[in-house]
Amino acid sequence: MVTPAQNHRLRRVAVLSVHTSPLAQPGTGDAGGMNVYVLQSAVQLARRGIEVEIFTRATSSADAPVVEAAPGVLVRNVVAGPFEGLDKHDLPTQLCAFTAGVLREEAHHEPGYYDLIHSHYWLSGQVGWLARDRWGVPQVHTAHTLAAVKNASLAEGDTPEPAARQIGEQQVVAEADRLITNTSDEATQLVDIYGAARGRIDVVAPGADLSRYRPGDRGAARAELGLDPRELIVTFVGRIQPLKAPDVLLRAAAVLHEREPDLPLRVLVVGGPSGTGLDRPDSLIELAAALGISARVTFLPPQPPDRLVQVYRASDVVAVPSYSESFGLVAIEAQASGTPVVAADVGGLGVAVRGGDTGLLVAGHDTGDWADALRTLLVDPDRRAAMARRAPVHAADFSWEHTADGLLDSYHRAVAGYRRSPDLAARRGRGMWKMRRLGGVRA
Ligand code: UDP
């Protein structure tokens, strides 16, 4: 761990999170793991003596310009475009206004106020790249998801990410001083898809709040949530959108119910609408009815962390059937709370879950395969209990403290690299070279 004394060159970091606020309730709309990541990593950096200022777009006229989210963590709500009703796809039109807000804020301070910029998602990357050149400080960028990767595993009814996003991602990869990915597979994707130099990439795993997500009494959790102590509960937690595949879980539950009508199965779906297609709990309610399992499915709106831990504890299994997942914080939180996870073997879920040990990894989204995987654990309480014991041990490797250590290492590398070659010429050359490759971006 880097001590505060070693951080003398890193006093203040500007974190850019254009399209989702760290203050929003995750689990609905555009608020999910990235919000949790931005806030939790900022809290940990602040504990190490680094001030963090998070710039996000104001989405309500009631948003104060500055909010202290935690000691040493300020959220700056930048007015850029209409507060409400701006579609995520229209956000690029507001990047100029957002950038102006960020630059104006810095202009109020003495030169060198921010030591480093950390941008999250490609929209923020575009803003960070301009601010970086203006302020003369390095930019570290985390993409979180890549358009080409998402497009390669679209769910039915999902809208492909536009070419403009791929172009934007390509530019940010070329311009940022360092790139951070959640997994080494993601690092390889940056190299393969966008030609990023591997030496500029740091792999830093995200985490879970392990002081909150801990094993606890299942019976008490069920009583608090009004759930039946005798049922076998399989839970989905997250934004309700096609990419998260909650419908795969419902269909698998229907198969299981048909095969074994006496199994006291309950599917718990926790989260709110997001995105397009099968994005409304209404459509899942209709699907459950069409599958004849309405009486077996319970829906809960997005839950704050202190209730969510009870959801995880109350569950026999947490299912993460996503078509694409950069990491899957829900999988780590569930295991930290002592619950095995059945997850699709995609993206970071293969790292987040130790298949066969703390849960099961399912290849693909075949309903029968999913029904089989769920059954394997549901009918075997001993195996479930063994996995439940191992799950928090595995999850202990993924703390936000650990993440902050990795971020700091990356930040220090960025600062050192920037000091060695502060002139923009080298970077410009790199950017131009990438620009010539744009036509070749692989989908
Ligand atoms: N979450 C929450 N309440 C909910 C549902 C989700 O706080 O009702 C949080 C959850 O704790 C997790 C995040 O939203 O930290 C979802 O992150 P994940 O990486 O699983 O998915 P993403 O949203 O990034 O696709």
Coordinates of C-alpha atoms in Angstrom, one line a residue, residues 30-416:
D30 CA -27.7 3.9 -16.3
A31 CA -26.6 3.5 -12.7
G32 CA -24.8 0.2 -12.0
G33 CA -21.4 -1.1 -11.2
M34 CA -19.5 1.9 -12.6
N35 CA -21.2 4.2 -10.1
V36 CA -20.2 1.9 -7.3
Y37 CA -16.7 1.6 -8.6
V38 CA -16.2 5.4 -9.0
L39 CA -17.5 6.1 -5.5
Q40 CA -15.9 3.3 -3.6
S41 CA -12.5 3.8 -5.2
A42 CA -12.7 7.5 -4.5
V43 CA -13.5 6.8 -0.8
Q44 CA -10.4 4.5 -0.6
L45 CA -8.1 7.1 -2.3
A46 CA -9.3 9.8 0.1
R47 CA -8.5 7.5 3.0
R48 CA -5.0 7.5 1.7
G49 CA -4.8 11.3 1.8
I50 CA -5.7 12.0 -1.8
E51 CA -8.5 14.5 -2.5
V52 CA -10.9 13.3 -5.1
E53 CA -13.2 15.5 -7.1
I54 CA -15.7 13.6 -9.3
F55 CA -17.2 15.5 -12.2
T56 CA -20.6 14.2 -13.3
R57 CA -23.5 15.7 -15.3
A58 CA -26.3 17.3 -13.3
T59 CA -29.5 15.4 -13.9
S60 CA -31.9 17.4 -11.7
S61 CA -32.3 21.1 -11.0
A62 CA -32.2 20.2 -7.4
D63 CA -28.6 18.9 -7.7
A64 CA -26.3 21.2 -5.6
P65 CA -23.2 22.3 -7.7
V66 CA -21.0 20.5 -5.2
V67 CA -21.8 17.6 -2.8
E68 CA -19.4 16.1 -0.3
A69 CA -20.0 12.3 -0.9
A70 CA -17.5 11.2 1.8
P71 CA -14.6 12.9 3.7
G72 CA -12.2 14.0 1.0
V73 CA -14.6 13.1 -1.9
L74 CA -16.4 15.9 -3.7
V75 CA -19.0 15.4 -6.4
R76 CA -19.2 18.3 -8.8
N77 CA -22.5 18.4 -10.7
V78 CA -21.8 20.0 -14.1
V79 CA -24.7 21.6 -15.9
A80 CA -24.6 20.3 -19.5
G81 CA -27.8 19.9 -21.4
P82 CA -31.3 19.3 -20.0
F83 CA -31.4 17.9 -16.5
E84 CA -33.9 15.1 -17.3
G85 CA -34.9 13.2 -20.4
L86 CA -31.5 13.3 -22.2
D87 CA -31.1 9.9 -23.7
K88 CA -27.7 8.3 -23.2
H89 CA -27.3 8.2 -27.0
D90 CA -27.6 12.0 -27.1
L91 CA -24.9 12.5 -24.4
P92 CA -22.1 13.0 -27.0
T93 CA -23.9 16.2 -28.1
Q94 CA -23.3 17.6 -24.6
L95 CA -19.6 16.8 -24.2
C96 CA -18.5 20.3 -25.3
A97 CA -20.7 21.8 -22.6
F98 CA -19.5 19.3 -20.0
T99 CA -15.8 19.9 -20.9
A100 CA -16.4 23.7 -20.6
G101 CA -17.8 23.1 -17.1
V102 CA -14.8 21.0 -16.1
L103 CA -12.3 23.5 -17.5
R104 CA -14.0 26.5 -15.9
E105 CA -14.0 24.8 -12.5
E106 CA -10.2 24.3 -12.8
A107 CA -9.7 27.9 -13.9
H108 CA -11.0 29.0 -10.5
H109 CA -8.0 27.5 -8.8
E110 CA -4.2 28.0 -8.9
P111 CA -2.4 26.3 -11.8
G112 CA -1.6 22.6 -11.1
Y113 CA -4.7 22.2 -8.8
Y114 CA -5.3 18.7 -10.2
D115 CA -2.4 16.3 -10.4
L116 CA -4.1 13.6 -12.5
I117 CA -7.3 12.9 -14.4
H118 CA -9.0 9.5 -14.2
S119 CA -11.8 9.2 -16.8
H120 CA -14.4 6.4 -16.7
Y121 CA -16.2 5.2 -19.9
W122 CA -15.4 6.6 -23.3
L123 CA -17.5 9.7 -23.0
S124 CA -15.5 10.9 -20.0
G125 CA -12.3 9.8 -21.9
Q126 CA -13.1 12.4 -24.5
V127 CA -13.4 15.1 -21.9
G128 CA -10.3 13.9 -20.0
W129 CA -8.2 14.0 -23.1
L130 CA -8.9 17.7 -23.7
A131 CA -8.5 18.6 -20.0
R132 CA -5.2 16.6 -19.9
D133 CA -3.7 18.7 -22.7
R134 CA -4.9 21.9 -21.2
W135 CA -3.8 21.2 -17.6
G136 CA -0.5 19.4 -18.4
V137 CA -1.2 16.4 -16.2
P138 CA -1.5 12.7 -17.2
Q139 CA -4.8 11.0 -18.0
V140 CA -5.6 7.5 -16.8
H141 CA -8.6 5.9 -18.5
T142 CA -10.9 3.0 -17.7
A143 CA -13.2 2.0 -20.5
H144 CA -15.4 -0.3 -18.3
T145 CA -17.0 -1.8 -21.5
L146 CA -16.0 -1.7 -25.1
A147 CA -18.5 -1.2 -28.0
A148 CA -17.0 -4.0 -30.1
V149 CA -17.1 -6.5 -27.3
K150 CA -20.7 -5.6 -26.4
N151 CA -21.8 -5.8 -30.0
A152 CA -20.2 -9.2 -30.4
S153 CA -22.6 -10.7 -27.7
L154 CA -25.8 -8.7 -28.1
A155 CA -29.0 -10.1 -26.6
E156 CA -32.1 -10.4 -28.8
G157 CA -33.8 -7.0 -29.0
D158 CA -30.7 -5.1 -27.9
T159 CA -29.5 -2.1 -29.9
P160 CA -25.9 -2.3 -31.2
E161 CA -23.5 0.3 -30.0
P162 CA -23.0 2.9 -32.7
A163 CA -19.8 3.3 -34.8
A164 CA -19.3 6.7 -33.2
R165 CA -18.6 5.0 -29.9
Q166 CA -16.0 2.8 -31.4
I167 CA -14.3 5.8 -33.0
G168 CA -14.4 7.6 -29.7
E169 CA -13.0 4.6 -27.8
Q170 CA -10.2 4.3 -30.4
Q171 CA -9.3 8.0 -29.9
V172 CA -9.2 7.7 -26.1
V173 CA -7.1 4.6 -26.2
A174 CA -4.7 6.4 -28.4
E175 CA -4.6 9.6 -26.2
A176 CA -4.7 8.4 -22.6
D177 CA -1.4 8.1 -20.8
R178 CA -2.4 4.8 -19.1
L179 CA -5.3 2.5 -19.5
I180 CA -6.9 0.4 -16.7
T181 CA -8.8 -2.8 -17.3
N182 CA -10.6 -5.1 -14.9
T183 CA -9.1 -8.3 -16.2
S184 CA -6.2 -9.4 -18.3
D185 CA -8.7 -10.6 -21.0
E186 CA -9.9 -7.0 -21.2
A187 CA -6.3 -5.9 -21.6
T188 CA -5.9 -8.3 -24.5
Q189 CA -9.1 -6.9 -26.1
L190 CA -7.6 -3.3 -25.9
V191 CA -4.5 -4.6 -27.7
D192 CA -6.4 -6.7 -30.3
I193 CA -9.2 -4.3 -31.1
Y194 CA -7.7 -0.9 -30.6
G195 CA -3.9 -1.6 -30.9
A196 CA -3.2 -0.4 -27.4
A197 CA 0.4 -0.9 -26.3
R198 CA 0.4 -3.5 -23.6
G199 CA 3.0 -1.6 -21.6
R200 CA 0.5 1.2 -21.1
I201 CA -2.2 -1.1 -19.6
D202 CA -2.6 -1.9 -15.9
V203 CA -5.0 -4.6 -14.8
V204 CA -6.8 -3.7 -11.6
A205 CA -9.6 -5.8 -10.3
P206 CA -12.6 -4.1 -8.8
G207 CA -14.0 -5.1 -5.5
A208 CA -16.8 -5.2 -3.0
D209 CA -17.4 -3.4 0.3
L210 CA -16.3 -6.4 2.4
S211 CA -17.2 -4.6 5.7
R212 CA -20.8 -4.6 4.5
Y213 CA -21.1 -7.8 2.4
R214 CA -20.4 -10.5 4.9
P215 CA -22.1 -13.8 5.6
G216 CA -25.0 -13.5 8.0
D217 CA -28.1 -15.3 9.2
R218 CA -30.2 -16.6 6.3
G219 CA -33.3 -17.0 8.4
A220 CA -33.1 -13.4 9.8
A221 CA -32.5 -12.1 6.3
R222 CA -35.6 -13.9 4.9
A223 CA -37.7 -12.7 7.8
E224 CA -36.6 -9.1 7.2
L225 CA -37.5 -9.4 3.5
G226 CA -40.7 -11.3 4.0
L227 CA -39.4 -14.4 2.2
D228 CA -40.5 -18.0 3.0
P229 CA -37.9 -19.9 5.1
R230 CA -38.7 -23.2 3.3
E231 CA -38.2 -22.1 -0.3
L232 CA -35.2 -22.5 -2.5
I233 CA -34.4 -19.0 -3.6
V234 CA -32.5 -18.1 -6.8
T235 CA -31.8 -14.4 -7.1
F236 CA -31.1 -12.0 -9.9
V237 CA -29.7 -8.6 -8.9
G238 CA -29.0 -5.8 -11.4
R239 CA -30.3 -3.4 -14.0
I240 CA -33.2 -5.0 -15.9
Q241 CA -31.9 -5.0 -19.5
P242 CA -31.5 -7.6 -22.3
L243 CA -27.7 -7.8 -21.8
K244 CA -28.2 -8.9 -18.2
A245 CA -30.4 -11.8 -19.4
P246 CA -32.9 -12.0 -16.6
D247 CA -35.2 -13.7 -19.1
V248 CA -32.8 -16.6 -19.3
L249 CA -33.2 -17.2 -15.6
L250 CA -37.0 -17.1 -15.8
R251 CA -37.0 -19.5 -18.7
A252 CA -34.6 -21.9 -16.9
A253 CA -36.8 -21.7 -13.8
A254 CA -39.8 -22.6 -15.9
V255 CA -38.0 -25.7 -17.2
L256 CA -37.0 -26.7 -13.7
H257 CA -40.5 -26.2 -12.4
E258 CA -41.9 -28.3 -15.2
R259 CA -39.4 -31.1 -14.5
E260 CA -39.7 -31.0 -10.8
P261 CA -43.0 -29.3 -9.8
D262 CA -42.4 -30.2 -6.1
L263 CA -39.2 -28.3 -5.8
P264 CA -40.0 -25.3 -3.6
L265 CA -38.4 -22.9 -6.1
R266 CA -38.6 -19.1 -5.9
V267 CA -37.0 -16.6 -8.3
L268 CA -36.2 -13.2 -6.8
V269 CA -35.6 -10.4 -9.3
V270 CA -34.1 -7.2 -7.7
G271 CA -33.5 -4.2 -9.9
G272 CA -35.2 -1.6 -12.1
P273 CA -35.6 -0.9 -15.8
S274 CA -32.6 0.1 -17.9
G275 CA -31.9 0.3 -21.7
T276 CA -34.1 -1.1 -24.4
G277 CA -36.0 -4.3 -25.3
L278 CA -36.8 -6.6 -22.3
D279 CA -36.0 -3.7 -20.0
R280 CA -39.2 -3.3 -18.0
P281 CA -40.0 -5.4 -15.0
D282 CA -43.5 -5.3 -16.7
S283 CA -42.1 -7.4 -19.6
L284 CA -40.5 -9.8 -17.1
I285 CA -43.8 -10.0 -15.3
E286 CA -45.5 -10.8 -18.6
L287 CA -42.9 -13.4 -19.4
A288 CA -43.3 -15.1 -16.0
A289 CA -47.0 -15.3 -16.7
A290 CA -46.5 -16.7 -20.2
L291 CA -44.2 -19.3 -18.7
G292 CA -46.8 -20.2 -16.0
I293 CA -44.4 -19.4 -13.1
S294 CA -45.9 -16.1 -11.9
A295 CA -46.5 -17.6 -8.4
R296 CA -42.9 -18.5 -8.2
V297 CA -41.4 -15.1 -9.0
T298 CA -41.0 -12.1 -6.7
F299 CA -39.9 -8.7 -7.9
L300 CA -38.2 -6.1 -5.7
P301 CA -37.2 -2.5 -6.7
P302 CA -33.5 -1.5 -6.6
Q303 CA -32.2 -1.9 -3.0
P304 CA -29.7 0.1 -1.1
P305 CA -26.6 -1.8 0.0
D306 CA -27.8 -2.4 3.6
R307 CA -30.8 -4.2 2.2
L308 CA -29.0 -5.8 -0.7
V309 CA -26.7 -7.7 1.7
Q310 CA -29.9 -9.2 3.2
V311 CA -31.0 -10.2 -0.3
Y312 CA -27.8 -12.0 -0.9
R313 CA -27.9 -13.7 2.5
A314 CA -31.5 -14.8 2.0
S315 CA -30.6 -16.4 -1.3
D316 CA -29.6 -20.0 -1.9
V317 CA -28.0 -19.1 -5.2
V318 CA -27.4 -15.8 -7.0
A319 CA -27.6 -16.1 -10.8
V320 CA -25.7 -13.8 -13.2
P321 CA -26.7 -14.9 -16.7
S322 CA -25.4 -11.9 -18.5
Y323 CA -24.4 -12.0 -22.2
S324 CA -21.5 -9.7 -21.6
E325 CA -20.0 -8.6 -18.3
S326 CA -16.9 -6.5 -17.8
F327 CA -16.5 -7.9 -14.3
G328 CA -19.8 -8.4 -12.4
L329 CA -19.7 -6.8 -8.9
V330 CA -22.9 -8.6 -8.0
A331 CA -21.1 -11.9 -8.2
I332 CA -18.4 -10.7 -5.8
E333 CA -20.9 -9.1 -3.4
A334 CA -23.0 -12.3 -3.3
Q335 CA -20.0 -14.5 -2.6
A336 CA -18.7 -12.1 0.0
S337 CA -22.2 -12.5 1.7
G338 CA -21.7 -16.3 1.7
T339 CA -23.9 -17.2 -1.3
P340 CA -22.7 -19.4 -4.3
V341 CA -23.1 -17.9 -7.8
V342 CA -24.2 -19.5 -11.0
A343 CA -22.8 -17.3 -13.7
A344 CA -22.5 -17.2 -17.5
D345 CA -18.9 -17.9 -18.4
V346 CA -18.4 -14.5 -20.1
G347 CA -16.0 -11.6 -19.5
G348 CA -14.8 -11.0 -16.0
L349 CA -17.3 -13.5 -14.5
G350 CA -14.7 -16.2 -15.1
V351 CA -12.5 -14.4 -12.7
A352 CA -15.2 -13.2 -10.3
V353 CA -16.5 -16.8 -9.8
R354 CA -14.3 -19.8 -9.2
G355 CA -16.2 -22.4 -11.2
G356 CA -16.9 -25.6 -9.4
D357 CA -15.6 -24.1 -6.2
T358 CA -17.6 -21.0 -5.2
G359 CA -20.3 -21.5 -7.8
L360 CA -20.8 -22.7 -11.3
L361 CA -19.9 -21.2 -14.7
V362 CA -22.3 -22.0 -17.5
A363 CA -21.1 -21.9 -21.1
G364 CA -23.7 -20.1 -23.2
H365 CA -27.4 -19.3 -22.5
D366 CA -29.2 -22.5 -23.3
T367 CA -32.2 -22.7 -21.1
G368 CA -31.8 -26.4 -20.5
D369 CA -28.1 -25.9 -19.5
W370 CA -29.1 -23.2 -17.1
A371 CA -31.9 -25.3 -15.6
D372 CA -29.4 -28.2 -15.1
A373 CA -26.8 -25.9 -13.4
L374 CA -29.3 -24.4 -11.0
R375 CA -30.7 -27.9 -10.2
T376 CA -27.2 -29.2 -9.4
L377 CA -26.9 -26.8 -6.6
L378 CA -30.5 -26.5 -5.5
V379 CA -30.9 -30.3 -4.8
D380 CA -27.5 -30.6 -3.1
P381 CA -27.5 -28.7 0.2
D382 CA -24.1 -30.1 1.2
R383 CA -22.4 -28.9 -2.0
R384 CA -24.1 -25.5 -1.6
A385 CA -22.9 -25.2 1.9
A386 CA -19.3 -26.1 0.9
M387 CA -19.4 -23.4 -1.8
A388 CA -21.0 -20.9 0.6
R389 CA -18.1 -21.5 3.0
R390 CA -15.5 -21.0 0.3
A391 CA -17.2 -18.1 -1.5
P392 CA -16.3 -15.3 1.1
V393 CA -12.7 -16.6 1.2
H394 CA -12.5 -16.1 -2.6
A395 CA -14.3 -12.8 -2.4
A396 CA -11.8 -11.5 0.2
D397 CA -9.3 -11.1 -2.7
F398 CA -11.5 -8.4 -4.1
S399 CA -11.7 -5.4 -1.8
W400 CA -11.9 -1.8 -2.7
E401 CA -8.7 -1.3 -0.6
H402 CA -7.0 -3.6 -3.0
T403 CA -8.4 -1.8 -6.0
A404 CA -7.2 1.6 -4.6
D405 CA -3.7 0.1 -4.3
G406 CA -3.8 -0.9 -7.9
L407 CA -5.1 2.5 -9.0
L408 CA -2.4 4.3 -7.1
D409 CA 0.3 2.2 -8.7
S410 CA -1.1 3.0 -12.1
Y411 CA -1.4 6.7 -11.2
H412 CA 2.2 6.8 -10.1
R413 CA 3.3 5.2 -13.4
A414 CA 1.3 7.7 -15.3
V415 CA 2.9 10.6 -13.4
A416 CA 6.4 9.2 -13.9

